[in-house]
PDB file of C-alpha atoms in Angstrom:
ATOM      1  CA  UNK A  43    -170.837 -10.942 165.060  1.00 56.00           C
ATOM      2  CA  UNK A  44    -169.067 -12.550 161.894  1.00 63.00           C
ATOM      3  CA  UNK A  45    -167.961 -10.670 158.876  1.00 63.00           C
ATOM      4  CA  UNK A  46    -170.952 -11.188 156.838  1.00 65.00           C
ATOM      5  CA  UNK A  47    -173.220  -9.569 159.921  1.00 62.00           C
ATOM      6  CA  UNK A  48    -170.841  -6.376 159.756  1.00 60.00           C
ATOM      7  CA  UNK A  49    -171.018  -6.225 155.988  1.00 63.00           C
ATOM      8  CA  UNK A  50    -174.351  -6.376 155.862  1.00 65.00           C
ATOM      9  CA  UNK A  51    -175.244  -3.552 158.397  1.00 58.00           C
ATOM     10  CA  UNK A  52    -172.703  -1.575 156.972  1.00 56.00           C
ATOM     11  CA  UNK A  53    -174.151  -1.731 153.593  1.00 56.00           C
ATOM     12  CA  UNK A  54    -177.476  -1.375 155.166  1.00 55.00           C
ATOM     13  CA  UNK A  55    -176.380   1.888 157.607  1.00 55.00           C
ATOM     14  CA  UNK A  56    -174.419   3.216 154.023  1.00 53.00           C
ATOM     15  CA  UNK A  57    -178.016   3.136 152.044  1.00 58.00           C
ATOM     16  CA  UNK A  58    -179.687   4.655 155.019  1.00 54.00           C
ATOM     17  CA  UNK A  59    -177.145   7.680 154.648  1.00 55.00           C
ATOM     18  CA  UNK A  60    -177.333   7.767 150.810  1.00 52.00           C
ATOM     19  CA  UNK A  61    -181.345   8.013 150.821  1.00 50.00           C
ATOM     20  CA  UNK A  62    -180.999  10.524 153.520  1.00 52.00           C
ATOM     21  CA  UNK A  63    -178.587  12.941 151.870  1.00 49.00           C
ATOM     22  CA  UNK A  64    -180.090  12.521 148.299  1.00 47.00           C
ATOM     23  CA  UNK A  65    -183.664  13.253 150.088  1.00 47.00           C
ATOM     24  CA  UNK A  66    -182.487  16.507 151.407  1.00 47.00           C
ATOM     25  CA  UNK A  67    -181.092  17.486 148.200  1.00 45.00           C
ATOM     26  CA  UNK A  68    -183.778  17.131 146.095  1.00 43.00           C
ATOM     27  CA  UNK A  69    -185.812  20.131 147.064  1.00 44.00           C
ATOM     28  CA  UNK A  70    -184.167  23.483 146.590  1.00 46.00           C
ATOM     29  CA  UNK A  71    -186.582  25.104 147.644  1.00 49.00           C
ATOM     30  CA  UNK A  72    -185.482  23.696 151.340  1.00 49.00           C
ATOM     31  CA  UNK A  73    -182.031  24.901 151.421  1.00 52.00           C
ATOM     32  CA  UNK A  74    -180.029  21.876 150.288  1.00 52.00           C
ATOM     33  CA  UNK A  75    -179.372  21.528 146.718  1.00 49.00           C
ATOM     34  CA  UNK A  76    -177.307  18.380 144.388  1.00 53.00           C
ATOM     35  CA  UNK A  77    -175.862  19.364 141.061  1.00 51.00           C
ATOM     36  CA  UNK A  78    -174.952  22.808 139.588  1.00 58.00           C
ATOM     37  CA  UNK A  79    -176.193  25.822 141.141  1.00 75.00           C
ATOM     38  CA  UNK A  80    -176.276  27.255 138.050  1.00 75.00           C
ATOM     39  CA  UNK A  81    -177.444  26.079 134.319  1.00 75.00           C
ATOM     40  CA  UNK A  82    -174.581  23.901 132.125  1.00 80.00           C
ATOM     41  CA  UNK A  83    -176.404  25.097 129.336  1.00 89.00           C
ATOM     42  CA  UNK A  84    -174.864  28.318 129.303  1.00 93.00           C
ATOM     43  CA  UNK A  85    -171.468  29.586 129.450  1.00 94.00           C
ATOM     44  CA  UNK A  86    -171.030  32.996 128.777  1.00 96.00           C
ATOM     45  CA  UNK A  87    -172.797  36.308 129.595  1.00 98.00           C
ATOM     46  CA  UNK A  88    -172.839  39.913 128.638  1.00 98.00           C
ATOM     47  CA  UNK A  89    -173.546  42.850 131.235  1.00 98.00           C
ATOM     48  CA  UNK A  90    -174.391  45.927 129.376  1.00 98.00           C
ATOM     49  CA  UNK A  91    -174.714  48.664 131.471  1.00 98.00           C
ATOM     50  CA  UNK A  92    -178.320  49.142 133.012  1.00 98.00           C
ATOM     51  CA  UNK A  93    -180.543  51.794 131.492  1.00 98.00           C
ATOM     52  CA  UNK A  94    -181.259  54.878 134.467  1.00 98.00           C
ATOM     53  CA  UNK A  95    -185.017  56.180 134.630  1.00 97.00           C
ATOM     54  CA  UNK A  96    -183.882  57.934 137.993  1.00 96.00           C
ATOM     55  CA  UNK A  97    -181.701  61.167 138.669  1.00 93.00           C
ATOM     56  CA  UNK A  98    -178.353  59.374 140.326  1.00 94.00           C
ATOM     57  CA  UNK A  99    -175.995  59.061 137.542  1.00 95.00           C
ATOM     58  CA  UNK A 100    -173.107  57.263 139.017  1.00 95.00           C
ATOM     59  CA  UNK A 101    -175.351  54.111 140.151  1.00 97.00           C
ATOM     60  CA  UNK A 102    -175.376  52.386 136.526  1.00 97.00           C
ATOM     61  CA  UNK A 103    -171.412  52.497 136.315  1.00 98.00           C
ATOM     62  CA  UNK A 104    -171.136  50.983 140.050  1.00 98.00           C
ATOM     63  CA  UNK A 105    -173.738  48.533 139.329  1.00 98.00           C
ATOM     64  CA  UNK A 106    -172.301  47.130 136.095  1.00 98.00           C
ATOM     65  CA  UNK A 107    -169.063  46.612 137.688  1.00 98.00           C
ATOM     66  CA  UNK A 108    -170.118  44.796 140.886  1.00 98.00           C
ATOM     67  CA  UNK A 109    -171.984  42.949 138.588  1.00 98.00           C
ATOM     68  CA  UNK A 110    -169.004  42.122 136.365  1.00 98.00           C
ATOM     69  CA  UNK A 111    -167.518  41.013 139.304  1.00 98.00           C
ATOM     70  CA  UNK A 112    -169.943  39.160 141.086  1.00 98.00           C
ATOM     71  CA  UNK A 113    -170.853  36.707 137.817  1.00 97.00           C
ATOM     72  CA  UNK A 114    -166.885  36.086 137.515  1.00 97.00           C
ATOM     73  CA  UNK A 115    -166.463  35.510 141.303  1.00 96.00           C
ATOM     74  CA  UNK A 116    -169.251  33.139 141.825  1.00 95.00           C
ATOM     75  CA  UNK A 117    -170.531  31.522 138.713  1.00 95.00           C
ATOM     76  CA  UNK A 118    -168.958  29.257 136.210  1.00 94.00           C
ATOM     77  CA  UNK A 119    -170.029  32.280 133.406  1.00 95.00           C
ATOM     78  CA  UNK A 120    -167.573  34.078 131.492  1.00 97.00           C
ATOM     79  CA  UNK A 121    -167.857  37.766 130.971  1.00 97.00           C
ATOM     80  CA  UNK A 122    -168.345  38.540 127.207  1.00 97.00           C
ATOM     81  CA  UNK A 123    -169.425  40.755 124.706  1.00 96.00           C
ATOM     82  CA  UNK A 124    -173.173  40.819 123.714  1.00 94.00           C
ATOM     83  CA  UNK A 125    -172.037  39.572 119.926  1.00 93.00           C
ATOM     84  CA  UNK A 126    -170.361  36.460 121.320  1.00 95.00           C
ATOM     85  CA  UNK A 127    -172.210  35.539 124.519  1.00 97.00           C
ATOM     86  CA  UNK A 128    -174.739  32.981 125.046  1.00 96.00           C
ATOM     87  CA  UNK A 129    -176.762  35.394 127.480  1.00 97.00           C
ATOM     88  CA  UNK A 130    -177.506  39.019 128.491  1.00 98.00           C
ATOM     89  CA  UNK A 131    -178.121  40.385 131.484  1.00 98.00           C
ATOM     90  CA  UNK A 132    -180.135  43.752 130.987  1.00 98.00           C
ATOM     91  CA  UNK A 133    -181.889  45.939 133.199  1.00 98.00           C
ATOM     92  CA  UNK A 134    -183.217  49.286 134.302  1.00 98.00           C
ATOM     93  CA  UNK A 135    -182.785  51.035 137.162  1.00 98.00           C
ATOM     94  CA  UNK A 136    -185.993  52.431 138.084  1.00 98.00           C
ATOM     95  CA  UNK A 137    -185.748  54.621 141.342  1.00 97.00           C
ATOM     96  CA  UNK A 138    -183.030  55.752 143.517  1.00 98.00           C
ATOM     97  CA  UNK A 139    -184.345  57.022 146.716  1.00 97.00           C
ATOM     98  CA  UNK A 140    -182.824  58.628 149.544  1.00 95.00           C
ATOM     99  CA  UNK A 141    -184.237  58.710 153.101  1.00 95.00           C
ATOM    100  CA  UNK A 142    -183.521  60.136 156.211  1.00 93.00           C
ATOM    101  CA  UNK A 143    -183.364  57.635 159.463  1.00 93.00           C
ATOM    102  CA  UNK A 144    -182.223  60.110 161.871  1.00 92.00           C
ATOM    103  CA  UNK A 145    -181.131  63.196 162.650  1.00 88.00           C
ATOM    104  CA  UNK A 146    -179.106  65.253 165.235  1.00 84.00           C
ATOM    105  CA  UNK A 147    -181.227  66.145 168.389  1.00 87.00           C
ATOM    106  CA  UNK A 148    -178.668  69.625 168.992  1.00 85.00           C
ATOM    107  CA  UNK A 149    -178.519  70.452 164.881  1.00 83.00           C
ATOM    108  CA  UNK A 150    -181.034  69.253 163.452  1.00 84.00           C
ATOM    109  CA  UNK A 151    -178.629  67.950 160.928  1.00 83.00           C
ATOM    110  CA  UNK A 152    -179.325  64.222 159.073  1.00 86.00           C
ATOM    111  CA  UNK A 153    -176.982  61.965 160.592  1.00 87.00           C
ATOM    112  CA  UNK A 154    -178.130  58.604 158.929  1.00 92.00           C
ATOM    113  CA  UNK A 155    -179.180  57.915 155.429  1.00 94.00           C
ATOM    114  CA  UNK A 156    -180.761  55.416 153.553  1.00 96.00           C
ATOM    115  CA  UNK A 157    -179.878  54.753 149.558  1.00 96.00           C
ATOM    116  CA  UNK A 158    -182.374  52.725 148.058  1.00 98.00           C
ATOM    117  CA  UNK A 159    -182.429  51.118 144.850  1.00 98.00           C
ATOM    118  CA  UNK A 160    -184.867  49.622 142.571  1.00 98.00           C
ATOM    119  CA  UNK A 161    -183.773  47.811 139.254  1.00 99.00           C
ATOM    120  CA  UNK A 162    -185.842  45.910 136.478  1.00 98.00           C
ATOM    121  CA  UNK A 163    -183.819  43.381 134.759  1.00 98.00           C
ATOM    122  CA  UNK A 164    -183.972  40.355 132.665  1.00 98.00           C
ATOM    123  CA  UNK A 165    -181.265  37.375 131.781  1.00 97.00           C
ATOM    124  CA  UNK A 166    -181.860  36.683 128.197  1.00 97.00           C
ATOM    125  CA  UNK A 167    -180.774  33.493 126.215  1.00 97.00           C
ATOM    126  CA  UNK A 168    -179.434  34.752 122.679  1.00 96.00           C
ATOM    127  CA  UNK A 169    -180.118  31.826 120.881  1.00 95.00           C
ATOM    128  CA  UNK A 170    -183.783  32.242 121.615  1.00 96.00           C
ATOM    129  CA  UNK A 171    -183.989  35.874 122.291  1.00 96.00           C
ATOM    130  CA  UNK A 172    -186.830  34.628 125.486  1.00 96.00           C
ATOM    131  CA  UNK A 173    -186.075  35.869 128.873  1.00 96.00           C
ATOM    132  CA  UNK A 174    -184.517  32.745 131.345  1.00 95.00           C
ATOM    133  CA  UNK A 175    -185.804  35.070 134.100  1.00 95.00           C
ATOM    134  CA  UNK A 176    -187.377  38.693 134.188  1.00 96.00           C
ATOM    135  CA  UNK A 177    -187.797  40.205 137.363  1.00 97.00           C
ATOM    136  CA  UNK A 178    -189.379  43.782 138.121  1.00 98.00           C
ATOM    137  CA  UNK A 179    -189.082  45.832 141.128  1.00 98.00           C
ATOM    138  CA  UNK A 180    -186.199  44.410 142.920  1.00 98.00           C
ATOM    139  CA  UNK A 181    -184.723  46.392 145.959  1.00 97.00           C
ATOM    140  CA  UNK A 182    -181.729  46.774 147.773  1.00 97.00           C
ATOM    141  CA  UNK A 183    -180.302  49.890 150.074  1.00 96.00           C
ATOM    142  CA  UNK A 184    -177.564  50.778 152.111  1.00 96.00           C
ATOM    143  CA  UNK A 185    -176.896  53.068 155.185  1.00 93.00           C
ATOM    144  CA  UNK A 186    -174.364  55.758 155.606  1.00 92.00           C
ATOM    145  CA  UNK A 187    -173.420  58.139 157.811  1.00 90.00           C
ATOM    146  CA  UNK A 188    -173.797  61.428 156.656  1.00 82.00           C
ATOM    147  CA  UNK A 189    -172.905  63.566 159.321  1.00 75.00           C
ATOM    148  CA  UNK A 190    -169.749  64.508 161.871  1.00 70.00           C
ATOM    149  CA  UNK A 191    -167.731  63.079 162.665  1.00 74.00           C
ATOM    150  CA  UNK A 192    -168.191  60.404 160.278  1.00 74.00           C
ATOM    151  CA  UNK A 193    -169.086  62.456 157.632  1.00 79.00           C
ATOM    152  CA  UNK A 194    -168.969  59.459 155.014  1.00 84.00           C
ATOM    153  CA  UNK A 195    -169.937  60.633 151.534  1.00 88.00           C
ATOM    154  CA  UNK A 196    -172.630  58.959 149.773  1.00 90.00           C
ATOM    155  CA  UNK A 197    -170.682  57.294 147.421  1.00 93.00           C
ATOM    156  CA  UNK A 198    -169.682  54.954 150.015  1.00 93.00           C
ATOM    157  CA  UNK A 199    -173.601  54.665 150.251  1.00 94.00           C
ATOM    158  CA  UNK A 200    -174.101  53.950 146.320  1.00 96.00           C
ATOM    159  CA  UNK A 201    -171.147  51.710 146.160  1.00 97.00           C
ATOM    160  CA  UNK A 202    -172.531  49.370 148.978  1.00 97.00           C
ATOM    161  CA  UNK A 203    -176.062  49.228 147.514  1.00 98.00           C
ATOM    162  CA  UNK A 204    -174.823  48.233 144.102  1.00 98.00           C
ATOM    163  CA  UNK A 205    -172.367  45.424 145.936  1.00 98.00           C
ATOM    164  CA  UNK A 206    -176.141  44.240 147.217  1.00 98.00           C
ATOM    165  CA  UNK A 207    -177.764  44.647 144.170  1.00 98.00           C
ATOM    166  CA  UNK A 208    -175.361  42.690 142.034  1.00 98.00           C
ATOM    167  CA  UNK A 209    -175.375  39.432 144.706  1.00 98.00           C
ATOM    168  CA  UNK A 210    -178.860  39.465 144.897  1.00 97.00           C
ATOM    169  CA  UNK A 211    -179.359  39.826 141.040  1.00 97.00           C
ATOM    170  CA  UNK A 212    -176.574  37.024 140.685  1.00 96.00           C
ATOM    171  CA  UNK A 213    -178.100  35.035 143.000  1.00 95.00           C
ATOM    172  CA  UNK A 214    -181.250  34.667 140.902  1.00 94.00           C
ATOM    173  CA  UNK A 215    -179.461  33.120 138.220  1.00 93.00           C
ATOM    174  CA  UNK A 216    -179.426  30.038 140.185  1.00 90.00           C
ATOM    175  CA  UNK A 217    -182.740  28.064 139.425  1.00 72.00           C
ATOM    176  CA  UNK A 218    -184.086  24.491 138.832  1.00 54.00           C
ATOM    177  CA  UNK A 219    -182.529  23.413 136.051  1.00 46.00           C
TER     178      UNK A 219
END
């Protein structure tokens, strides 16, 4: 095989690859994804803290900061003030539920819990003042132990939910841009 062969199946074998990888990407919706994850258009966001229709009032505070966290740990967003960002993230947190998953045969005592959480929330362009997404009725929950000898409180229940909450809620910032 000369030179002119190899260079030729090469080029051939490196358009092949190209069309393959740029076919997978196109569709987000399969998995694969080219470009940003999340819009150029936008560089900064606020993150008031949510509004609380339920009874738990230490969920908003724990929320707002995983969220804080979660936007400046994965996204190219900066964390500002609602008078100087480009977008808002608000929301309200609907219900708070707690359920029992099992209890102590000898005590009767709950030994697992559930925390569940459901939020309302919508990221907001300020120029426009239109929602760039508005969802209702999201979930997320957590299990703790409640009983002995774990005995964890359920703090360690409400801060695990609201780590949940905010990567899910991040997560949906990503879109088809």
């Amino acid at each position: 095989m000369n030179d002119s062969h190899l260079s030729r199946a090469f080029a051939l074998l490196l358009s092949f690859t190209l069309l393959g990888v740029s076919g997978c990407a196109s569709d987000s919706s399969d998995g694969y994804r080219s470009g940003a994850l999340y819009s150029t258009k936008y560089r900064s966001v606020a993150i008031p803290i949510f509004k609380n229709s339920s009874q738990d009032r230490a969920i908003p505070f724990q929320l707002a900061d995983a969220l804080v966290k979660e936007v400046e740990s994965t996204t190219p967003f900066k964390i500002t003030g609602e008078g100087r960002a480009d977008t808002v993230l608000r929301g309200t947190i609907s219900r708070v539920d707690l359920q029992m998953l099992s209890q102590s045969v000898a005590t009767g005592l709950t030994e697992e819990m559930a925390i569940k959480v459901t939020v309302d929330y919508e990221w907001i362009d300020m120029r426009t003042g239109k929602p760039i997404i508005s969802r209702s009725g999201m979930q997320s929950s957590a299990i703790f132990v409640a009983s002995l000898p774990n005995n964890q409180p359920i703090d360690l229940g409400r801060f695990a939910v609201a780590q949940q909450l905010a990567r899910d809620i991040v997560a949906s910032l990503q879109g088809d841009w």
